[in-house]
Amino acid sequence: MNSSLPFESLFSFVSESLHERDLAVILRREEQPIEGTPFYFERRRFVEKSHRPGEISLFSLPRRREKEERKKEKREKDETVRHHLSSLQCFCFDCLIKVSTVAMYRTAASRARALKGSLSRSLRPARYASSSAVATSSSSSSPGFFSWLTGGSSSSLNSLDMPLQGVSLPPPLADLVEPSKLKITTLPNGLKIASEMSPNPAASIGLYVDCGSIYEAPYFHGATHLLERMAFKSTRNRSHLRLVREIEAIGGNTSASASREQMSYTIDALKTYVPEMVEVLIDSVRNPAFLDWEVNEELRKMKLEIAELAKNPMGLLMEAVHSAGYSGALANPLYAPESALDRLNGELLEEFMAENFTAARMVLAASGVEHEELLKVVEPLTSDLPNVPRQAEPKSQYTGGDFRQHTGGEVIMTDLLSLNKCATHFALAFEVPGWNNEKEAVIATVLQMLMGGGGSFSAGGPGKGMHSWLYLRILNEYQQVQSCTAFSSIFNNTGLFGIYGCSSPEFAAKAIELAAKEMKDVAGGKVNQKHLDRAKAATKSAVLMNLESRMIAAEDIGRQILTYGERKPVEQFLKTVDGLTLKDITDFTSKIISKPLTMGSFGDVLSVPSYDTISSKFS
């Protein structure tokens, strides 16, 4: 009997560590515990512990003498357990540590009943049904508790390197997978359909419209902002609830955005749902219902969004420099002005869409879809769109200008808005060529990456701007500057390039002077080849990483076709970037700072120098 003590004692040690609730399940399932086994003592202790007055216990209450004998017996058994545990090898202790996890406790509890009989017969010859166990020598011991718990002596499984019978593996992918060529089809009404195939199991489809805030007449101001928020709402064919349920059923993801020149509606889902994706997308764009309660709800949200704009000084100044720097279409606000919110309604949106959402100004672009399959679905749904000649883009003239909004001096800083009001935010911008002048637009992109910048609280590291021009020369040198970063906003025929900054009010004049000085230093040729090479590598990396996204790839197809009438290969862009020299950067910067300055300031602007003073810094 002594030879069985290590195994029984070890199980007693583990069972005492089990969760009380799991142990209760084990003990309640015991119908007739065998006297003298660990389960017998554990069940008796459990029943005595849970017995309450008025209930009938399965065991009679022990006498004091019997209780003392059991305590003595338990102490002797504990000493025996400790003696045998100390003789176990180190790997046994590793297994015991694993037993402490909750998952294994509960597994042990669920299997304890099955082990009831084997525990009391641990010395008897084991009887197995598996052939692997029969092959073992008669002198080998029973697999035991640790084998069951940790799988240490479980039967060996087939190696994963061995092929499975009846399963044919697909051919492996080639080392280099060539992307499919872009295919473009123009329907008789002028709508363009473009797609490229990819090995991904998902697809992105977008409908891009040559219609933005520059096409808004004064009566329509704010229409594109409201259209963006009304995307994928109720249509004439389905309610908003049904639309949402259908998109969820295919695991789709939708989005809409409005810019100054274009609008986009996109949907992303698995390739097997391409017909459903196209139908939902086109129905949402062509047949919006503009229900009164949905329009009113979005107008209420727009009011909150406009109020929140004051908490984003950089976004507010980006709007301001467009309004101050241009006369004409690009001066139109991207966000609906508060004065227009009471005028916007469903009828006005229908009128605006009928005038601007024509077939010749639309491109349906897809990434990850076979072109022929896309044509079969799209053509019947869009062939009846009106064939109206494409409208010429409204004219815009760059003039330069100054915008200032003083929000107060001493403010108790209780929130982000108060913090923004007591600081001084500024932006200095100049006109740059648009995307129709491809090389100079690429130079502006590389120049923005070269100057870089960021916030003074940036964590640093690759991509954080720690090695960029503005970070090294301003943010690292002047603690009063909270933020300083370069920005660009490029359109088809024109654009803006400049520097945004934020500092304490008493340092505002110096911060603006520093920003102007850095642009003049770049124009004066103080940038070295190391800075340029880093900026070129970062630009190419950012473009290539973005194009790995299906939705960005589809957007790139749609927007390029709206701008150029075709999609230029990314290799052409990379080749242009590689060909840039220090002279290109110097000449380009000198050219743009010779144009009129556009300046904007927000917050505590009392210390901001006059427009003429700052403009003279670039002479």
Short mmCIF file of N, CA and C in Angstrom, two decimals, residues 176-230:
data_model
loop_
_atom_site.label_atom_id
_atom_site.label_comp_id
_atom_site.label_asym_id
_atom_site.label_seq_id
_atom_site.Cartn_x
_atom_site.Cartn_y
_atom_site.Cartn_z
N LEU A 176 7.25 36.53 -56.95
CA LEU A 176 6.89 37.88 -57.39
C LEU A 176 5.54 37.82 -58.09
N VAL A 177 4.53 38.45 -57.48
CA VAL A 177 3.19 38.47 -58.06
C VAL A 177 2.99 39.80 -58.75
N GLU A 178 2.86 39.76 -60.06
CA GLU A 178 2.67 40.99 -60.82
C GLU A 178 1.23 41.47 -60.66
N PRO A 179 1.02 42.74 -60.28
CA PRO A 179 -0.35 43.26 -60.20
C PRO A 179 -0.97 43.36 -61.58
N SER A 180 -2.26 43.15 -61.64
CA SER A 180 -2.94 43.22 -62.93
C SER A 180 -2.98 44.66 -63.42
N LYS A 181 -3.05 44.81 -64.72
CA LYS A 181 -3.10 46.14 -65.30
C LYS A 181 -4.47 46.77 -65.10
N LEU A 182 -4.48 48.09 -64.95
CA LEU A 182 -5.73 48.82 -64.77
C LEU A 182 -6.50 48.83 -66.09
N LYS A 183 -7.78 48.54 -65.99
CA LYS A 183 -8.66 48.58 -67.16
C LYS A 183 -9.70 49.67 -66.95
N ILE A 184 -9.93 50.48 -67.99
CA ILE A 184 -10.88 51.59 -67.93
C ILE A 184 -11.86 51.45 -69.07
N THR A 185 -13.14 51.57 -68.75
CA THR A 185 -14.20 51.54 -69.75
C THR A 185 -15.07 52.78 -69.58
N THR A 186 -15.35 53.47 -70.68
CA THR A 186 -16.22 54.65 -70.64
C THR A 186 -17.56 54.28 -71.26
N LEU A 187 -18.62 54.43 -70.49
CA LEU A 187 -19.97 54.13 -70.98
C LEU A 187 -20.42 55.21 -71.97
N PRO A 188 -21.44 54.93 -72.77
CA PRO A 188 -21.91 55.93 -73.74
C PRO A 188 -22.33 57.26 -73.09
N ASN A 189 -22.78 57.23 -71.86
CA ASN A 189 -23.19 58.48 -71.21
C ASN A 189 -22.02 59.24 -70.59
N GLY A 190 -20.80 58.70 -70.66
CA GLY A 190 -19.63 59.41 -70.17
C GLY A 190 -19.10 58.91 -68.85
N LEU A 191 -19.80 58.04 -68.12
CA LEU A 191 -19.32 57.52 -66.85
C LEU A 191 -18.17 56.55 -67.09
N LYS A 192 -17.12 56.69 -66.31
CA LYS A 192 -15.93 55.83 -66.45
C LYS A 192 -15.94 54.76 -65.36
N ILE A 193 -15.61 53.53 -65.76
CA ILE A 193 -15.50 52.40 -64.85
C ILE A 193 -14.07 51.88 -64.92
N ALA A 194 -13.39 51.86 -63.80
CA ALA A 194 -11.98 51.45 -63.76
C ALA A 194 -11.78 50.44 -62.65
N SER A 195 -10.93 49.45 -62.91
CA SER A 195 -10.68 48.44 -61.89
C SER A 195 -9.34 47.78 -62.15
N GLU A 196 -8.78 47.23 -61.08
CA GLU A 196 -7.58 46.40 -61.17
C GLU A 196 -7.77 45.22 -60.24
N MET A 197 -7.24 44.07 -60.63
CA MET A 197 -7.38 42.84 -59.85
C MET A 197 -6.23 42.73 -58.86
N SER A 198 -6.51 42.05 -57.75
CA SER A 198 -5.48 41.79 -56.75
C SER A 198 -5.76 40.42 -56.13
N PRO A 199 -4.75 39.75 -55.54
CA PRO A 199 -4.97 38.43 -54.95
C PRO A 199 -5.70 38.47 -53.62
N ASN A 200 -6.02 39.63 -53.10
CA ASN A 200 -6.71 39.72 -51.82
C ASN A 200 -8.12 39.17 -51.91
N PRO A 201 -8.64 38.60 -50.82
CA PRO A 201 -10.02 38.07 -50.85
C PRO A 201 -11.09 39.15 -50.74
N ALA A 202 -10.70 40.38 -50.45
CA ALA A 202 -11.67 41.47 -50.29
C ALA A 202 -11.53 42.45 -51.44
N ALA A 203 -12.53 43.30 -51.58
CA ALA A 203 -12.56 44.29 -52.66
C ALA A 203 -13.05 45.62 -52.10
N SER A 204 -12.59 46.70 -52.71
CA SER A 204 -13.03 48.05 -52.38
C SER A 204 -13.57 48.70 -53.63
N ILE A 205 -14.75 49.29 -53.51
CA ILE A 205 -15.40 49.94 -54.65
C ILE A 205 -15.80 51.33 -54.22
N GLY A 206 -15.52 52.31 -55.07
CA GLY A 206 -15.85 53.69 -54.75
C GLY A 206 -16.44 54.41 -55.94
N LEU A 207 -17.36 55.34 -55.65
CA LEU A 207 -17.93 56.21 -56.68
C LEU A 207 -17.43 57.63 -56.38
N TYR A 208 -16.67 58.17 -57.31
CA TYR A 208 -16.02 59.47 -57.12
C TYR A 208 -16.64 60.48 -58.07
N VAL A 209 -17.00 61.64 -57.51
CA VAL A 209 -17.73 62.65 -58.24
C VAL A 209 -16.92 63.95 -58.26
N ASP A 210 -16.83 64.54 -59.44
CA ASP A 210 -16.12 65.81 -59.59
C ASP A 210 -17.03 66.94 -59.11
N CYS A 211 -17.22 66.98 -57.81
CA CYS A 211 -18.15 67.94 -57.21
C CYS A 211 -17.73 68.19 -55.77
N GLY A 212 -17.30 69.41 -55.48
CA GLY A 212 -16.91 69.78 -54.13
C GLY A 212 -17.43 71.16 -53.79
N SER A 213 -16.87 71.74 -52.76
CA SER A 213 -17.37 73.04 -52.32
C SER A 213 -17.09 74.14 -53.32
N ILE A 214 -16.13 73.94 -54.26
CA ILE A 214 -15.87 74.99 -55.25
C ILE A 214 -17.03 75.14 -56.23
N TYR A 215 -17.90 74.13 -56.31
CA TYR A 215 -19.05 74.20 -57.20
C TYR A 215 -20.29 74.76 -56.51
N GLU A 216 -20.16 75.19 -55.29
CA GLU A 216 -21.31 75.73 -54.56
C GLU A 216 -21.49 77.21 -54.85
N ALA A 217 -22.61 77.54 -55.44
CA ALA A 217 -22.99 78.94 -55.55
C ALA A 217 -23.38 79.44 -54.16
N PRO A 218 -23.41 80.76 -53.95
CA PRO A 218 -23.75 81.26 -52.61
C PRO A 218 -25.02 80.64 -52.02
N TYR A 219 -26.00 80.35 -52.89
CA TYR A 219 -27.23 79.77 -52.40
C TYR A 219 -27.04 78.34 -51.88
N PHE A 220 -26.00 77.64 -52.41
CA PHE A 220 -25.77 76.23 -52.06
C PHE A 220 -24.67 76.06 -51.02
N HIS A 221 -24.18 77.10 -50.40
CA HIS A 221 -23.09 76.96 -49.44
C HIS A 221 -23.46 75.95 -48.34
N GLY A 222 -22.55 74.98 -48.12
CA GLY A 222 -22.77 73.94 -47.12
C GLY A 222 -23.42 72.69 -47.66
N ALA A 223 -23.76 72.66 -48.97
CA ALA A 223 -24.46 71.50 -49.53
C ALA A 223 -23.58 70.25 -49.51
N THR A 224 -22.31 70.37 -49.90
CA THR A 224 -21.45 69.17 -49.92
C THR A 224 -21.18 68.67 -48.50
N HIS A 225 -21.10 69.59 -47.55
CA HIS A 225 -20.91 69.18 -46.15
C HIS A 225 -22.09 68.34 -45.68
N LEU A 226 -23.31 68.78 -46.01
CA LEU A 226 -24.50 68.02 -45.62
C LEU A 226 -24.62 66.72 -46.41
N LEU A 227 -24.25 66.75 -47.70
CA LEU A 227 -24.30 65.52 -48.50
C LEU A 227 -23.37 64.45 -47.93
N GLU A 228 -22.21 64.87 -47.44
CA GLU A 228 -21.28 63.92 -46.83
C GLU A 228 -21.92 63.23 -45.63
N ARG A 229 -22.66 63.99 -44.84
CA ARG A 229 -23.29 63.41 -43.64
C ARG A 229 -24.55 62.62 -43.99
N MET A 230 -25.16 62.89 -45.13
CA MET A 230 -26.37 62.16 -45.53
C MET A 230 -26.06 60.91 -46.33
#
